[in-house]
Amino acid sequence: QSAGMNTAPIADAGDDLTVAAGSTVELDGSGSSDADGDAITYDWSFASIPAGSGAVLTAAASSTPSFVADLQGSYDVQLVVDDGTEPSLADHVVITAYTTGPLPPDPEDVAPVIDAGVPTNIFAATEFLYTGEDPIQTAVTPGTIMPEQAAVIRGRVLTREGNPLPGVTISIHGHAEYGQTLSRIDGEFDLAVNGGGLLRLQYDKVGFMTVQRQLDVPWQQFSRAPDVRLIPRDINATLINLAAPFPVQVARGSEVSDDDGARQATLLFSQGTLAEAVLPGGSTLPLSVLSVRATEYTAGPGGPEAMPAVMPDGIGYTYAVEFTVDEAEAAGATSVSFSQPVINYLENFLGFPVGSPVPVAYYEKEKGAWVPSANGRVIQILDVSGGIAAVDTDGDGQPDDGLALGITDAERQQLAALYAAGQSLWRVALSHFTPCDFNWPVGPPSDATAPDQPPPE
């Protein structure tokens, strides 16, 4: 077969994984293929590993190599296959390794024996959770749990892939008096509280996105919180220097692909943009250099459990992403604000009509609420000529160049560099970085009829 007739093979490095640090990771490239039926060879390598890691790939020339994820962090492994005539494009798989400190035991293994002949209540039966020399729930203010209101919240924390995630800190937002506990080796946890109202659980782990869930907790009962999935921060961090003399700078997250399609969150920073980290209490810290990440919550079948918070009624689960800045997080900031909008583009992977609005809301972790924001717009690149994109923003199929949306020539030049003609996109202007949600309302179809009503009695 001549080289000119050869079809390049396709590498498949497998699915991203989350594992405990120290684990042996088994990679699988057996999904790689060659359309011509030629035998392929494998070449695995690390694109990046955590600083200080001594990870080494074993059998890197096989379809199923392995390595030990010796440190916490992200291991970006790439695979190239070759059919003897030409190599494939590299395919990447990201392995996120987490660490755990000493984990609490299962309460059933350490609970005091209850005398079945003596009346007891939840307060007496569960006091051991937060008292004693080595309690399961730590830093509880003495006297916080009231005998008549005592209750226990139970739940489970999983990885994005659905495996138990130990070592997650679970607390009640705004109620430091309840202290905290850690998820156990099976991902389960128990947290003693006072019942009688709504409480907001917060799930935190270094290297993972924070999740909150609100739960109505009755007195004198065990309440089960819904399962949550914690996802690791995106491995891609783009350095943006706001003082650099460039008309527009671009930051991009990792490409995401699932049954709904492929997409890649993209941010455009215009020259002259100023940024501030907003600290607890409202003070601010100027930022000139930003390490920007874009982490999508809504990827794969476990996306609803990974959402930063439950969506309000009537809002459909569609797409949620959090843009973060490493320097702001290191300072303990609650958000990052900008002097002029940062423009977010995303492939229109769900096929919404060009010219239609993109509903936007952001999540305020301090308030525990989704806050509506200005709508974005579905646009389309009609043509690319002379290094600049002609765009349609109202759906009439004619170029309007986005003047009504404030799209600049510099922005259209970046669109020409990033996307091909015909690509439709969601365009959203962001004034600050917090969890961001682009979710359309749900309801019956437009041609639905009212259900039959029973005759009056």
XYZ file of C-alpha atoms in Angstrom, residues 56-424:
369
model
C 7.803 6.053 35.471
C 5.744 4.276 32.828
C 6.160 0.507 32.789
C 5.806 -1.223 29.400
C 5.348 2.113 27.611
C 5.408 0.331 24.238
C 2.440 -1.896 25.083
C -1.289 -1.198 24.856
C -1.667 -1.421 28.657
C 1.215 0.230 30.514
C 1.105 1.249 34.165
C 2.672 3.681 36.606
C 2.486 4.580 40.274
C 0.807 7.929 40.970
C 3.239 8.671 43.774
C 2.170 12.246 44.560
C -1.043 14.212 44.741
C -1.798 16.102 41.533
C -2.542 15.552 37.847
C -0.687 13.184 35.533
C -1.221 14.005 31.859
C -0.336 10.908 29.822
C -0.297 10.907 26.046
C -0.490 8.032 23.568
C 0.694 7.982 19.959
C 0.148 4.886 17.813
C 1.891 4.116 14.519
C 0.823 1.801 11.690
C 4.332 1.571 10.251
C 3.669 4.305 7.709
C 2.643 7.301 9.779
C 1.854 8.100 13.411
C -1.469 9.155 14.857
C -2.248 12.400 16.562
C -1.557 12.215 20.292
C -4.484 11.361 22.561
C -4.340 12.360 26.238
C -5.697 10.868 29.449
C -5.560 12.731 32.764
C -5.099 10.846 36.033
C -5.886 12.912 39.147
C -4.324 11.553 42.348
C -5.576 12.689 45.753
C -4.180 12.194 49.240
C -5.977 11.378 52.446
C -4.880 11.864 56.023
C -6.109 9.711 58.900
C -9.735 8.880 58.165
C -12.515 8.488 60.712
C -13.716 4.964 61.497
C -17.152 3.649 60.684
C -19.376 4.798 63.596
C -20.795 1.287 63.894
C -17.332 0.053 64.875
C -16.816 2.541 67.724
C -20.325 3.389 68.939
C -20.969 2.564 72.604
C -23.278 -0.346 73.279
C -26.836 0.803 73.933
C -28.767 -0.949 76.663
C -31.974 -2.063 74.941
C -33.773 -1.970 78.295
C -33.085 1.721 78.872
C -34.944 4.454 76.908
C -32.583 6.525 74.781
C -32.720 9.170 72.066
C -30.593 10.334 69.159
C -28.703 12.818 71.332
C -27.553 10.143 73.755
C -26.950 7.555 71.032
C -24.825 9.808 68.815
C -22.960 12.031 71.296
C -19.875 9.879 70.792
C -19.547 11.281 67.235
C -18.214 14.625 68.511
C -16.961 13.937 72.048
C -14.006 12.048 73.489
C -10.291 12.108 72.718
C -10.489 11.195 69.020
C -13.979 12.086 67.773
C -15.292 11.395 64.287
C -16.617 14.966 64.068
C -14.031 17.517 65.162
C -14.062 21.125 66.454
C -17.681 21.069 67.648
C -18.286 23.910 70.104
C -19.245 22.350 73.462
C -22.956 22.639 74.173
C -23.880 23.185 70.526
C -25.897 20.014 70.004
C -29.146 20.281 71.972
C -30.779 17.109 73.376
C -34.236 17.923 72.024
C -32.995 19.013 68.567
C -30.188 16.519 67.960
C -30.060 15.017 64.480
C -27.502 13.308 62.246
C -26.889 13.837 58.542
C -25.519 10.893 56.614
C -24.231 10.964 53.048
C -21.702 9.756 50.518
C -19.049 11.459 48.377
C -17.935 10.019 45.043
C -15.404 10.802 42.337
C -16.558 11.912 38.903
C -16.323 8.267 37.833
C -18.616 7.153 40.678
C -15.995 5.651 43.002
C -15.884 6.455 46.758
C -13.845 9.583 47.552
C -12.370 9.564 51.074
C -10.840 12.513 52.908
C -13.425 15.120 51.854
C -14.171 17.742 54.521
C -17.904 18.064 55.181
C -19.180 21.039 57.165
C -22.292 23.202 57.515
C -21.812 26.512 55.727
C -22.172 29.453 58.073
C -22.204 27.240 61.188
C -18.626 26.822 62.396
C -20.015 25.603 65.744
C -20.805 22.234 64.145
C -17.167 21.646 63.262
C -16.466 19.207 60.478
C -15.973 15.575 59.585
C -14.215 13.640 56.812
C -15.599 11.133 54.360
C -14.413 7.629 55.142
C -12.699 5.073 52.909
C -16.117 4.116 51.482
C -16.988 7.791 50.857
C -19.627 7.784 53.623
C -19.872 10.352 56.421
C -21.923 11.166 59.543
C -22.400 14.718 60.839
C -24.270 15.616 64.046
C -26.322 18.840 63.946
C -29.396 20.465 65.429
C -32.449 19.700 63.324
C -35.502 21.803 62.725
C -34.748 23.594 59.465
C -32.650 23.939 56.337
C -28.901 23.434 56.553
C -26.360 23.848 53.758
C -23.735 21.116 53.536
C -20.372 22.089 52.055
C -17.906 19.583 50.596
C -14.243 20.617 50.270
C -11.058 18.844 49.217
C -7.769 20.290 48.007
C -7.560 20.087 44.211
C -11.305 19.544 43.783
C -14.248 21.845 43.134
C -16.381 22.823 46.131
C -19.968 21.552 46.205
C -22.903 22.667 48.367
C -26.238 20.949 49.037
C -29.208 22.211 51.062
C -31.066 19.711 53.225
C -34.160 19.962 55.417
C -33.156 18.251 58.679
C -35.900 17.251 61.164
C -35.345 16.951 64.909
C -34.450 13.605 66.422
C -33.924 11.881 63.079
C -31.224 10.546 60.790
C -31.402 12.362 57.437
C -29.822 11.102 54.235
C -28.122 13.694 52.013
C -28.057 12.967 48.275
C -24.838 11.571 46.833
C -22.440 14.170 45.478
C -19.490 13.836 43.107
C -16.409 16.001 43.501
C -14.489 16.727 40.329
C -10.826 17.748 40.095
C -9.859 21.194 38.873
C -9.072 21.327 35.182
C -5.464 20.427 34.463
C -5.044 23.277 31.952
C -3.928 26.582 33.467
C -3.444 29.451 31.003
C -1.214 32.330 32.085
C -2.786 35.728 31.347
C -0.637 38.841 31.855
C -3.043 41.770 31.953
C -0.177 44.227 31.492
C 0.919 42.624 28.214
C 0.460 44.782 25.080
C -1.866 42.405 23.242
C -5.331 43.406 21.959
C -6.804 40.115 23.183
C -5.414 37.211 25.227
C -6.973 33.745 25.152
C -7.404 31.178 27.938
C -8.833 27.745 27.205
C -9.913 24.822 29.345
C -9.490 21.181 28.408
C -11.625 19.827 25.595
C -14.619 17.911 26.937
C -16.405 15.221 24.970
C -19.337 13.030 25.982
C -22.589 11.758 24.472
C -23.794 15.355 24.041
C -20.808 16.366 21.917
C -17.417 18.066 22.135
C -16.753 21.541 23.531
C -13.937 23.647 24.968
C -14.505 26.647 27.221
C -12.641 29.678 25.850
C -12.099 33.106 27.419
C -11.036 36.325 25.698
C -9.381 39.040 27.814
C -9.260 42.465 26.135
C -6.317 44.790 26.583
C -6.816 47.188 29.474
C -8.788 44.738 31.635
C -8.102 45.042 35.374
C -8.763 42.206 37.832
C -9.345 42.076 41.582
C -9.608 39.128 43.919
C -12.573 39.666 46.254
C -11.630 38.492 49.744
C -13.945 37.437 52.601
C -15.319 40.582 54.194
C -15.320 42.503 50.908
C -11.725 43.759 50.685
C -9.975 43.337 47.339
C -6.531 42.392 46.062
C -5.366 43.622 42.619
C -4.194 40.873 40.253
C -2.029 41.475 37.195
C -1.004 37.900 36.344
C -3.709 35.245 36.273
C -3.405 31.459 36.026
C -6.851 30.744 34.605
C -8.659 27.387 34.659
C -12.052 26.350 33.291
C -13.617 23.292 34.949
C -16.887 21.924 33.560
C -19.296 20.330 36.034
C -21.732 18.943 33.455
C -19.544 16.335 31.765
C -20.606 12.702 31.550
C -23.468 10.785 33.148
C -22.596 11.833 36.719
C -22.859 15.542 35.973
C -26.039 16.295 37.979
C -24.413 14.967 41.163
C -21.307 17.084 40.481
C -23.146 20.408 40.127
C -21.968 23.103 42.561
C -25.542 23.319 43.858
C -28.990 22.030 42.925
C -30.698 24.090 40.224
C -33.977 25.905 40.980
C -37.244 24.305 39.858
C -38.058 24.852 36.200
C -34.418 25.152 35.110
C -33.043 22.358 32.962
C -29.677 20.721 33.536
C -27.614 21.901 30.555
C -24.111 23.297 31.088
C -22.189 24.607 34.103
C -18.572 25.683 34.367
C -16.391 27.398 36.947
C -13.614 29.747 35.927
C -10.937 30.056 38.598
C -7.686 31.942 39.077
C -4.957 30.108 40.998
C -3.540 33.315 42.488
C -6.965 34.347 43.809
C -7.622 30.955 45.350
C -4.210 30.996 47.038
C -5.256 34.309 48.648
C -8.538 32.785 49.889
C -10.699 34.888 47.571
C -14.404 34.214 47.124
C -14.483 35.522 43.533
C -12.570 37.534 40.930
C -14.050 40.702 39.416
C -13.062 42.519 36.215
C -13.160 46.158 35.083
C -14.615 45.154 31.707
C -16.293 41.968 30.517
C -14.293 38.818 29.856
C -15.905 37.048 26.899
C -16.665 33.346 27.176
C -17.177 31.296 24.012
C -18.362 27.698 23.870
C -19.213 25.477 20.912
C -22.993 25.246 20.417
C -22.826 21.517 21.134
C -26.585 21.236 21.751
C -27.603 22.982 18.527
C -29.628 25.924 19.833
C -30.824 28.368 17.121
C -28.464 31.152 16.103
C -29.679 34.470 17.501
C -31.420 32.900 20.515
C -30.484 33.939 24.069
C -28.176 31.939 26.326
C -29.718 32.073 29.838
C -27.002 32.769 32.424
C -26.870 32.559 36.206
C -24.007 32.417 38.665
C -23.810 30.719 42.050
C -23.019 32.737 45.164
C -21.467 30.291 47.616
C -21.762 32.710 50.546
C -25.511 33.143 49.995
C -26.164 29.649 48.693
C -28.209 30.968 45.783
C -28.210 31.072 41.995
C -28.342 34.682 40.797
C -29.669 35.530 37.311
C -27.267 37.433 35.082
C -27.410 39.077 31.649
C -28.183 36.622 28.850
C -25.605 35.613 26.311
C -26.316 34.941 22.641
C -25.921 32.061 20.195
C -23.868 33.369 17.269
C -22.417 31.835 14.118
C -19.228 32.412 12.165
C -20.365 32.776 8.549
C -16.993 33.297 6.908
C -13.336 33.901 7.644
C -11.546 36.289 5.325
C -8.378 38.294 5.735
C -7.872 36.912 9.233
C -11.200 38.213 10.548
C -14.523 36.432 11.123
C -17.860 37.573 9.728
C -20.495 36.722 12.318
C -24.281 36.481 12.471
C -25.720 37.278 15.893
C -29.450 37.539 15.122
C -30.032 34.350 13.119
C -30.898 35.927 9.756
C -27.936 34.283 8.023
C -26.385 37.657 7.188
C -23.202 39.111 8.706
C -23.806 41.849 11.269
C -20.370 41.570 12.904
C -21.906 41.673 16.368
C -21.984 45.442 16.651
C -25.090 45.308 18.857
C -23.253 42.956 21.249
C -20.107 45.068 21.362
C -17.977 42.570 19.445
C -14.741 44.293 18.424
C -12.508 43.722 15.418
C -9.874 42.273 17.756
C -12.422 39.781 19.053
C -13.418 38.775 15.513
C -9.742 38.259 14.676
C -9.461 35.812 17.572
C -12.621 34.039 16.426
C -11.041 33.609 13.001
C -7.939 32.102 14.600
C -9.851 29.769 16.914
C -12.819 28.522 14.879
C -13.745 27.551 11.326
C -16.459 29.094 9.182
C -19.859 27.594 9.962
C -19.165 27.113 13.671
C -21.959 28.301 15.957
